Amino acid sequence: MNGELQVVDDVPAAFAREVIAAFSSRVGEEFDIALSGGDTARLCYERLAAEAAHTIDWLAVNVFWGDERCVPPDDPDSNELLARQALLERVGAANAVYPMRCEESVDAYQLRLGEVGRLDLVHLGMGPDGHTASLFPGSAALDADECQLVTFNEDPSGRNKHRRMTLTYAGIARARLALFTVSGKAKRPAMEAVLAGEDLPAGRVRAERVLWLVDRDAAPRSLL
Ligand code: 6PG
C-alpha cells in the first residue's frame, strides 16, 4: 500500500478538513479536484458543502471526475448527478465543471487533463472488492499504458454495474494528493488486504501524496 493511513471517527468531517487544507495551501491559484462516486462520497460532499460553502472560493475551483458510469447525466447512478446534488448545487458555483461523458472520447478528457498538468486533489473510494475509481480487479484498465490517463473499463465479475470511464493509475498519479475515504464494516477485509500488501487495485494507487481516511469499522484490526 502506498501512503499514509489515518483512522478517524468521522470520515466525511476528516475529508472536508483535508480538502479545505489542500485548497488553502493553493491560495491565489485555481484548484483542480477530481470527484468520486458512491455512498461514502455522497456523505463527504454533503459535509464539504456544509463546511466549506464560504471557506473555499468555489469560483477558483475546477471540477473533474475520477470515474463515471456510462449512464445519462440525470440517471440516479450518475456520479455527475451525485456531485451536483451533494456538492455543486449547494455551494452555488465552480469555475469550471468537466463531467466525464461516455459518448465523448477518452481522448477529449485526456486532453483536458493534459492542459491542467497536475490535479491538486483526486478523491477516491474503495469497494469491498478492493477496486478504486473504476479500476476493478482483473480488468483491462489495470494494464493501461503509462501514457494513457483515461480509459473505458468494465468489471469482469459483473458485480459493479455499467461500463465506466475512469482515470488510469497514470491519471491518478498526476494528483498532488490522492485522498481515499473508506467507511464501514464491509470494507475491512479489503482494507486489511491492502495494508498487508496484497495486490488489489486500490493498493497500487500512487500520487505525490496518498492519504487514506478510514473509519474504525473499516480499519484493519491491527491498527485499532
Ligand atoms: C464509483 C466509484 C467507486 C466508489 C467505491 C466506493 O463510481 O462507484 O467511484 O470507486 O468510490 O465503489 O463506493 P461506496 O462508498 O459506495 O462503497
PDB file of C-alpha atoms and ligand atoms in Angstrom:
ATOM      1  CA  MET A   1       0.000   0.000   0.000  1.00  0.00           C
ATOM      2  CA  ASN A   2       1.219   3.497  -0.786  1.00  0.00           C
ATOM      3  CA  GLY A   3       0.828   6.449   1.527  1.00  0.00           C
ATOM      4  CA  GLU A   4      -0.359   7.234   4.994  1.00  0.00           C
ATOM      5  CA  LEU A   5      -3.400   5.761   6.748  1.00  0.00           C
ATOM      6  CA  GLN A   6      -5.342   7.707   9.374  1.00  0.00           C
ATOM      7  CA  VAL A   7      -8.044   6.012  11.427  1.00  0.00           C
ATOM      8  CA  VAL A   8     -10.696   8.670  12.012  1.00  0.00           C
ATOM      9  CA  ASP A   9     -14.024   8.784  13.869  1.00  0.00           C
ATOM     10  CA  ASP A  10     -15.839  10.732  11.187  1.00  0.00           C
ATOM     11  CA  VAL A  11     -14.704  10.199   7.575  1.00  0.00           C
ATOM     12  CA  PRO A  12     -16.794  12.995   5.983  1.00  0.00           C
ATOM     13  CA  ALA A  13     -15.542  15.507   8.581  1.00  0.00           C
ATOM     14  CA  ALA A  14     -11.933  14.446   8.005  1.00  0.00           C
ATOM     15  CA  PHE A  15     -12.485  14.644   4.245  1.00  0.00           C
ATOM     16  CA  ALA A  16     -13.826  18.213   4.500  1.00  0.00           C
ATOM     17  CA  ARG A  17     -10.854  19.188   6.674  1.00  0.00           C
ATOM     18  CA  GLU A  18      -8.335  17.793   4.161  1.00  0.00           C
ATOM     19  CA  VAL A  19      -9.996  19.431   1.142  1.00  0.00           C
ATOM     20  CA  ILE A  20     -10.098  22.809   2.917  1.00  0.00           C
ATOM     21  CA  ALA A  21      -6.417  22.414   3.892  1.00  0.00           C
ATOM     22  CA  ALA A  22      -5.429  21.493   0.331  1.00  0.00           C
ATOM     23  CA  PHE A  23      -7.394  24.443  -1.046  1.00  0.00           C
ATOM     24  CA  SER A  24      -5.842  26.831   1.486  1.00  0.00           C
ATOM     25  CA  SER A  25      -2.331  25.778   0.523  1.00  0.00           C
ATOM     26  CA  ARG A  26      -3.034  26.876  -3.082  1.00  0.00           C
ATOM     27  CA  VAL A  27      -4.210  30.426  -2.327  1.00  0.00           C
ATOM     28  CA  GLY A  28      -4.325  32.669  -5.379  1.00  0.00           C
ATOM     29  CA  GLU A  29      -4.271  29.800  -7.853  1.00  0.00           C
ATOM     30  CA  GLU A  30      -7.016  27.702  -9.348  1.00  0.00           C
ATOM     31  CA  PHE A  31      -7.736  24.411  -7.587  1.00  0.00           C
ATOM     32  CA  ASP A  32      -8.309  21.282  -9.676  1.00  0.00           C
ATOM     33  CA  ILE A  33     -10.216  18.491  -7.968  1.00  0.00           C
ATOM     34  CA  ALA A  34     -11.450  15.136  -9.311  1.00  0.00           C
ATOM     35  CA  LEU A  35     -14.559  13.725  -7.646  1.00  0.00           C
ATOM     36  CA  SER A  36     -15.674  10.174  -7.000  1.00  0.00           C
ATOM     37  CA  GLY A  37     -18.934   8.233  -6.766  1.00  0.00           C
ATOM     38  CA  GLY A  38     -20.545   6.003  -4.158  1.00  0.00           C
ATOM     39  CA  ASP A  39     -22.295   6.356  -0.823  1.00  0.00           C
ATOM     40  CA  THR A  40     -19.225   7.472   1.119  1.00  0.00           C
ATOM     41  CA  ALA A  41     -18.526  10.153  -1.462  1.00  0.00           C
ATOM     42  CA  ARG A  42     -22.084  11.476  -1.179  1.00  0.00           C
ATOM     43  CA  LEU A  43     -21.704  11.940   2.593  1.00  0.00           C
ATOM     44  CA  CYS A  44     -18.285  13.539   2.095  1.00  0.00           C
ATOM     45  CA  TYR A  45     -19.634  16.051  -0.441  1.00  0.00           C
ATOM     46  CA  GLU A  46     -22.618  16.955   1.705  1.00  0.00           C
ATOM     47  CA  ARG A  47     -20.273  17.615   4.601  1.00  0.00           C
ATOM     48  CA  LEU A  48     -17.853  19.593   2.452  1.00  0.00           C
ATOM     49  CA  ALA A  49     -20.724  21.719   1.129  1.00  0.00           C
ATOM     50  CA  ALA A  50     -21.883  22.417   4.682  1.00  0.00           C
ATOM     51  CA  GLU A  51     -18.421  23.288   5.992  1.00  0.00           C
ATOM     52  CA  ALA A  52     -16.814  24.982   3.032  1.00  0.00           C
ATOM     53  CA  ALA A  53     -19.597  26.912   1.321  1.00  0.00           C
ATOM     54  CA  HIS A  54     -17.806  30.062   2.436  1.00  0.00           C
ATOM     55  CA  THR A  55     -14.263  28.958   3.372  1.00  0.00           C
ATOM     56  CA  ILE A  56     -13.492  27.787  -0.175  1.00  0.00           C
ATOM     57  CA  ASP A  57     -13.703  30.239  -3.066  1.00  0.00           C
ATOM     58  CA  TRP A  58     -15.627  27.932  -5.394  1.00  0.00           C
ATOM     59  CA  LEU A  59     -15.052  30.290  -8.312  1.00  0.00           C
ATOM     60  CA  ALA A  60     -11.398  29.229  -8.137  1.00  0.00           C
ATOM     61  CA  VAL A  61     -12.285  25.524  -8.295  1.00  0.00           C
ATOM     62  CA  ASN A  62     -12.243  23.372 -11.440  1.00  0.00           C
ATOM     63  CA  VAL A  63     -14.165  20.126 -11.046  1.00  0.00           C
ATOM     64  CA  PHE A  64     -13.210  16.881 -12.789  1.00  0.00           C
ATOM     65  CA  TRP A  65     -14.263  13.284 -12.169  1.00  0.00           C
ATOM     66  CA  GLY A  66     -12.083  10.288 -11.348  1.00  0.00           C
ATOM     67  CA  ASP A  67     -14.631   7.927 -12.862  1.00  0.00           C
ATOM     68  CA  GLU A  68     -18.128   7.849 -14.274  1.00  0.00           C
ATOM     69  CA  ARG A  69     -20.722   5.240 -15.096  1.00  0.00           C
ATOM     70  CA  CYS A  70     -21.883   5.264 -18.740  1.00  0.00           C
ATOM     71  CA  VAL A  71     -25.421   6.437 -17.998  1.00  0.00           C
ATOM     72  CA  PRO A  72     -27.214   9.710 -18.825  1.00  0.00           C
ATOM     73  CA  PRO A  73     -26.200  12.602 -16.529  1.00  0.00           C
ATOM     74  CA  ASP A  74     -29.644  12.629 -14.894  1.00  0.00           C
ATOM     75  CA  ASP A  75     -29.603   8.869 -14.149  1.00  0.00           C
ATOM     76  CA  PRO A  76     -29.644   8.031 -10.409  1.00  0.00           C
ATOM     77  CA  ASP A  77     -26.409   6.031 -10.942  1.00  0.00           C
ATOM     78  CA  SER A  78     -24.539   9.002 -12.445  1.00  0.00           C
ATOM     79  CA  ASN A  79     -21.545  10.242 -10.452  1.00  0.00           C
ATOM     80  CA  GLU A  80     -22.038  13.645 -12.037  1.00  0.00           C
ATOM     81  CA  LEU A  81     -25.592  13.812 -10.671  1.00  0.00           C
ATOM     82  CA  LEU A  82     -24.359  12.749  -7.234  1.00  0.00           C
ATOM     83  CA  ALA A  83     -21.745  15.510  -7.117  1.00  0.00           C
ATOM     84  CA  ARG A  84     -24.136  18.132  -8.473  1.00  0.00           C
ATOM     85  CA  GLN A  85     -26.765  17.293  -5.832  1.00  0.00           C
ATOM     86  CA  ALA A  86     -24.466  16.742  -2.865  1.00  0.00           C
ATOM     87  CA  LEU A  87     -21.928  19.486  -3.554  1.00  0.00           C
ATOM     88  CA  LEU A  88     -22.136  21.763  -6.574  1.00  0.00           C
ATOM     89  CA  GLU A  89     -25.761  22.867  -6.224  1.00  0.00           C
ATOM     90  CA  ARG A  90     -25.161  23.515  -2.536  1.00  0.00           C
ATOM     91  CA  VAL A  91     -22.075  25.702  -2.923  1.00  0.00           C
ATOM     92  CA  GLY A  92     -23.566  27.631  -5.831  1.00  0.00           C
ATOM     93  CA  ALA A  93     -20.878  27.589  -8.486  1.00  0.00           C
ATOM     94  CA  ALA A  94     -17.477  26.397  -9.617  1.00  0.00           C
ATOM     95  CA  ASN A  95     -15.054  27.995 -12.053  1.00  0.00           C
ATOM     96  CA  ALA A  96     -15.468  25.088 -14.484  1.00  0.00           C
ATOM     97  CA  VAL A  97     -17.081  21.654 -14.411  1.00  0.00           C
ATOM     98  CA  TYR A  98     -15.732  18.872 -16.623  1.00  0.00           C
ATOM     99  CA  PRO A  99     -18.023  15.828 -16.432  1.00  0.00           C
ATOM    100  CA  MET A 100     -16.830  12.563 -17.934  1.00  0.00           C
ATOM    101  CA  ARG A 101     -19.255  11.738 -20.718  1.00  0.00           C
ATOM    102  CA  CYS A 102     -19.012   8.285 -22.264  1.00  0.00           C
ATOM    103  CA  GLU A 103     -20.363   9.474 -25.604  1.00  0.00           C
ATOM    104  CA  GLU A 104     -17.278  11.690 -25.894  1.00  0.00           C
ATOM    105  CA  SER A 105     -13.946  10.019 -26.476  1.00  0.00           C
ATOM    106  CA  VAL A 106     -11.474   9.359 -23.679  1.00  0.00           C
ATOM    107  CA  ASP A 107      -9.038  11.452 -25.725  1.00  0.00           C
ATOM    108  CA  ALA A 108     -11.108  14.596 -25.151  1.00  0.00           C
ATOM    109  CA  TYR A 109     -10.927  14.121 -21.379  1.00  0.00           C
ATOM    110  CA  GLN A 110      -7.282  13.194 -21.516  1.00  0.00           C
ATOM    111  CA  LEU A 111      -6.554  16.399 -23.474  1.00  0.00           C
ATOM    112  CA  ARG A 112      -8.289  18.476 -20.809  1.00  0.00           C
ATOM    113  CA  LEU A 113      -6.234  16.806 -18.089  1.00  0.00           C
ATOM    114  CA  GLY A 114      -3.103  17.353 -20.110  1.00  0.00           C
ATOM    115  CA  GLU A 115      -3.835  21.089 -20.196  1.00  0.00           C
ATOM    116  CA  VAL A 116      -4.231  21.157 -16.406  1.00  0.00           C
ATOM    117  CA  GLY A 117      -0.997  19.237 -15.796  1.00  0.00           C
ATOM    118  CA  ARG A 118      -1.298  18.271 -12.130  1.00  0.00           C
ATOM    119  CA  LEU A 119      -4.593  17.764 -10.331  1.00  0.00           C
ATOM    120  CA  ASP A 120      -4.496  19.207  -6.827  1.00  0.00           C
ATOM    121  CA  LEU A 121      -6.690  16.501  -5.351  1.00  0.00           C
ATOM    122  CA  VAL A 122      -8.179  13.234  -6.593  1.00  0.00           C
ATOM    123  CA  HIS A 123     -10.863  11.826  -4.301  1.00  0.00           C
ATOM    124  CA  LEU A 124     -11.087   8.037  -4.262  1.00  0.00           C
ATOM    125  CA  GLY A 125     -13.252   5.440  -2.580  1.00  0.00           C
ATOM    126  CA  MET A 126     -12.688   1.708  -2.278  1.00  0.00           C
ATOM    127  CA  GLY A 127     -15.180  -1.085  -2.927  1.00  0.00           C
ATOM    128  CA  PRO A 128     -15.316  -4.275  -0.823  1.00  0.00           C
ATOM    129  CA  ASP A 129     -13.507  -5.992  -3.722  1.00  0.00           C
ATOM    130  CA  GLY A 130     -10.603  -3.528  -3.478  1.00  0.00           C
ATOM    131  CA  HIS A 131     -11.492  -1.514  -6.597  1.00  0.00           C
ATOM    132  CA  THR A 132     -10.959   2.199  -6.683  1.00  0.00           C
ATOM    133  CA  ALA A 133     -12.273   4.728  -9.193  1.00  0.00           C
ATOM    134  CA  SER A 134     -13.395   2.178 -11.845  1.00  0.00           C
ATOM    135  CA  LEU A 135     -10.203   0.125 -11.663  1.00  0.00           C
ATOM    136  CA  PHE A 136     -11.649  -3.322 -10.951  1.00  0.00           C
ATOM    137  CA  PRO A 137      -9.721  -6.474 -10.013  1.00  0.00           C
ATOM    138  CA  GLY A 138      -8.724  -8.373 -13.144  1.00  0.00           C
ATOM    139  CA  SER A 139      -9.902  -5.622 -15.514  1.00  0.00           C
ATOM    140  CA  ALA A 140      -8.142  -4.354 -18.619  1.00  0.00           C
ATOM    141  CA  ALA A 141      -7.651  -0.806 -17.277  1.00  0.00           C
ATOM    142  CA  LEU A 142      -5.148  -2.077 -14.700  1.00  0.00           C
ATOM    143  CA  ASP A 143      -2.701  -2.652 -17.541  1.00  0.00           C
ATOM    144  CA  ALA A 144      -3.296   0.627 -19.372  1.00  0.00           C
ATOM    145  CA  ASP A 145      -0.268   2.158 -20.981  1.00  0.00           C
ATOM    146  CA  GLU A 146       1.561   4.780 -18.875  1.00  0.00           C
ATOM    147  CA  CYS A 147       0.766   7.493 -21.433  1.00  0.00           C
ATOM    148  CA  GLN A 148      -2.971   6.805 -21.141  1.00  0.00           C
ATOM    149  CA  LEU A 149      -4.577   8.913 -18.405  1.00  0.00           C
ATOM    150  CA  VAL A 150      -8.216   7.980 -19.065  1.00  0.00           C
ATOM    151  CA  THR A 151      -9.804   4.790 -20.363  1.00  0.00           C
ATOM    152  CA  PHE A 152     -13.066   2.871 -20.616  1.00  0.00           C
ATOM    153  CA  ASN A 153     -13.406  -0.127 -18.328  1.00  0.00           C
ATOM    154  CA  GLU A 154     -15.802  -2.802 -17.110  1.00  0.00           C
ATOM    155  CA  ASP A 155     -15.937  -5.032 -14.051  1.00  0.00           C
ATOM    156  CA  PRO A 156     -15.177  -8.564 -15.340  1.00  0.00           C
ATOM    157  CA  SER A 157     -17.013 -10.038 -12.320  1.00  0.00           C
ATOM    158  CA  GLY A 158     -20.200  -8.133 -13.242  1.00  0.00           C
ATOM    159  CA  ARG A 159     -20.649  -7.074  -9.599  1.00  0.00           C
ATOM    160  CA  ASN A 160     -20.260  -3.356 -10.333  1.00  0.00           C
ATOM    161  CA  LYS A 161     -22.836  -2.284 -12.914  1.00  0.00           C
ATOM    162  CA  HIS A 162     -22.345  -0.267 -16.087  1.00  0.00           C
ATOM    163  CA  ARG A 163     -19.486   0.341 -18.442  1.00  0.00           C
ATOM    164  CA  ARG A 164     -17.285   3.097 -16.999  1.00  0.00           C
ATOM    165  CA  MET A 165     -14.893   5.845 -17.917  1.00  0.00           C
ATOM    166  CA  THR A 166     -12.057   6.092 -15.414  1.00  0.00           C
ATOM    167  CA  LEU A 167      -8.698   7.637 -14.682  1.00  0.00           C
ATOM    168  CA  THR A 168      -5.910   5.101 -15.013  1.00  0.00           C
ATOM    169  CA  TYR A 169      -3.121   4.712 -12.459  1.00  0.00           C
ATOM    170  CA  ALA A 170      -1.105   7.183 -14.546  1.00  0.00           C
ATOM    171  CA  GLY A 171      -4.037   9.636 -14.481  1.00  0.00           C
ATOM    172  CA  ILE A 172      -4.379   9.383 -10.713  1.00  0.00           C
ATOM    173  CA  ALA A 173      -0.609   9.732 -10.343  1.00  0.00           C
ATOM    174  CA  ARG A 174      -0.979  13.305 -11.652  1.00  0.00           C
ATOM    175  CA  ALA A 175      -2.531  14.207  -8.291  1.00  0.00           C
ATOM    176  CA  ARG A 176      -0.717  16.234  -5.690  1.00  0.00           C
ATOM    177  CA  LEU A 177      -2.978  14.441  -3.197  1.00  0.00           C
ATOM    178  CA  ALA A 178      -4.898  11.202  -3.744  1.00  0.00           C
ATOM    179  CA  LEU A 179      -7.403  11.204  -0.890  1.00  0.00           C
ATOM    180  CA  PHE A 180      -9.133   7.904  -0.052  1.00  0.00           C
ATOM    181  CA  THR A 181     -12.257   7.798   2.093  1.00  0.00           C
ATOM    182  CA  VAL A 182     -13.194   4.326   3.349  1.00  0.00           C
ATOM    183  CA  SER A 183     -16.080   3.647   5.683  1.00  0.00           C
ATOM    184  CA  GLY A 184     -17.996   0.672   7.081  1.00  0.00           C
ATOM    185  CA  LYS A 185     -17.503  -2.954   8.105  1.00  0.00           C
ATOM    186  CA  ALA A 186     -17.858  -4.297   4.566  1.00  0.00           C
ATOM    187  CA  LYS A 187     -14.542  -2.639   3.664  1.00  0.00           C
ATOM    188  CA  ARG A 188     -12.435  -4.135   6.462  1.00  0.00           C
ATOM    189  CA  PRO A 189     -11.299  -7.316   4.664  1.00  0.00           C
ATOM    190  CA  ALA A 190     -10.143  -5.292   1.629  1.00  0.00           C
ATOM    191  CA  MET A 191      -8.506  -2.697   3.884  1.00  0.00           C
ATOM    192  CA  GLU A 192      -6.619  -5.455   5.716  1.00  0.00           C
ATOM    193  CA  ALA A 193      -5.547  -6.991   2.413  1.00  0.00           C
ATOM    194  CA  VAL A 194      -4.340  -3.633   1.080  1.00  0.00           C
ATOM    195  CA  LEU A 195      -2.361  -2.977   4.265  1.00  0.00           C
ATOM    196  CA  ALA A 196      -0.833  -6.461   4.036  1.00  0.00           C
ATOM    197  CA  GLY A 197       0.419  -5.622   0.554  1.00  0.00           C
ATOM    198  CA  GLU A 198      -1.932  -7.899  -1.371  1.00  0.00           C
ATOM    199  CA  ASP A 199      -2.328  -6.910  -4.995  1.00  0.00           C
ATOM    200  CA  LEU A 200      -5.685  -5.125  -5.010  1.00  0.00           C
ATOM    201  CA  PRO A 201      -6.319  -2.169  -7.349  1.00  0.00           C
ATOM    202  CA  ALA A 202      -6.612   0.425  -4.564  1.00  0.00           C
ATOM    203  CA  GLY A 203      -3.267  -0.625  -3.108  1.00  0.00           C
ATOM    204  CA  ARG A 204      -1.466   0.202  -6.334  1.00  0.00           C
ATOM    205  CA  VAL A 205      -2.507   3.870  -6.440  1.00  0.00           C
ATOM    206  CA  ARG A 206       0.365   6.338  -6.487  1.00  0.00           C
ATOM    207  CA  ALA A 207       0.437  10.135  -6.365  1.00  0.00           C
ATOM    208  CA  GLU A 208       2.664  12.843  -4.923  1.00  0.00           C
ATOM    209  CA  ARG A 209       0.898  12.125  -1.615  1.00  0.00           C
ATOM    210  CA  VAL A 210      -1.594   9.357  -0.864  1.00  0.00           C
ATOM    211  CA  LEU A 211      -3.735   9.710   2.272  1.00  0.00           C
ATOM    212  CA  TRP A 212      -6.242   7.130   3.475  1.00  0.00           C
ATOM    213  CA  LEU A 213      -9.023   8.316   5.806  1.00  0.00           C
ATOM    214  CA  VAL A 214     -10.527   5.153   7.278  1.00  0.00           C
ATOM    215  CA  ASP A 215     -13.169   4.812   9.980  1.00  0.00           C
ATOM    216  CA  ARG A 216     -12.988   2.343  12.863  1.00  0.00           C
ATOM    217  CA  ASP A 217     -15.403  -0.106  11.218  1.00  0.00           C
ATOM    218  CA  ALA A 218     -13.237  -0.359   8.103  1.00  0.00           C
ATOM    219  CA  ALA A 219      -9.815  -0.049   9.735  1.00  0.00           C
ATOM    220  CA  PRO A 220      -7.546  -3.099   9.879  1.00  0.00           C
ATOM    221  CA  ARG A 221      -7.793  -4.652  13.349  1.00  0.00           C
ATOM    222  CA  SER A 222      -4.032  -4.340  13.772  1.00  0.00           C
ATOM    223  CA  LEU A 223      -4.387  -0.537  13.821  1.00  0.00           C
ATOM    224  CA  LEU A 224      -7.101  -0.343  16.490  1.00  0.00           C
TER     225      LEU A 224
HETATM  226  C1  6PG B   1     -17.990   4.555  -8.328  1.00  0.00           C
HETATM  227  C2  6PG B   1     -16.747   4.885  -7.593  1.00  0.00           C
HETATM  228  C3  6PG B   1     -16.158   3.766  -6.774  1.00  0.00           C
HETATM  229  C4  6PG B   1     -16.548   4.014  -5.322  1.00  0.00           C
HETATM  230  C5  6PG B   1     -16.339   2.793  -4.465  1.00  0.00           C
HETATM  231  C6  6PG B   1     -16.784   3.014  -3.032  1.00  0.00           C
HETATM  232  O1  6PG B   1     -18.331   5.262  -9.249  1.00  0.00           O
HETATM  233  O2  6PG B   1     -18.637   3.583  -7.947  1.00  0.00           O
HETATM  234  O3  6PG B   1     -16.010   5.940  -7.899  1.00  0.00           O
HETATM  235  O4  6PG B   1     -14.803   3.572  -6.912  1.00  0.00           O
HETATM  236  O5  6PG B   1     -15.820   5.089  -4.813  1.00  0.00           O
HETATM  237  O6  6PG B   1     -17.080   1.743  -5.012  1.00  0.00           O
HETATM  238  O7  6PG B   1     -18.146   3.289  -3.001  1.00  0.00           O
HETATM  239  P1  6PG B   1     -19.002   3.233  -1.680  1.00  0.00           P
HETATM  240  O8  6PG B   1     -18.561   4.376  -0.843  1.00  0.00           O
HETATM  241  O9  6PG B   1     -20.432   3.374  -2.148  1.00  0.00           O
HETATM  242  O10 6PG B   1     -18.736   1.931  -1.033  1.00  0.00           O
END
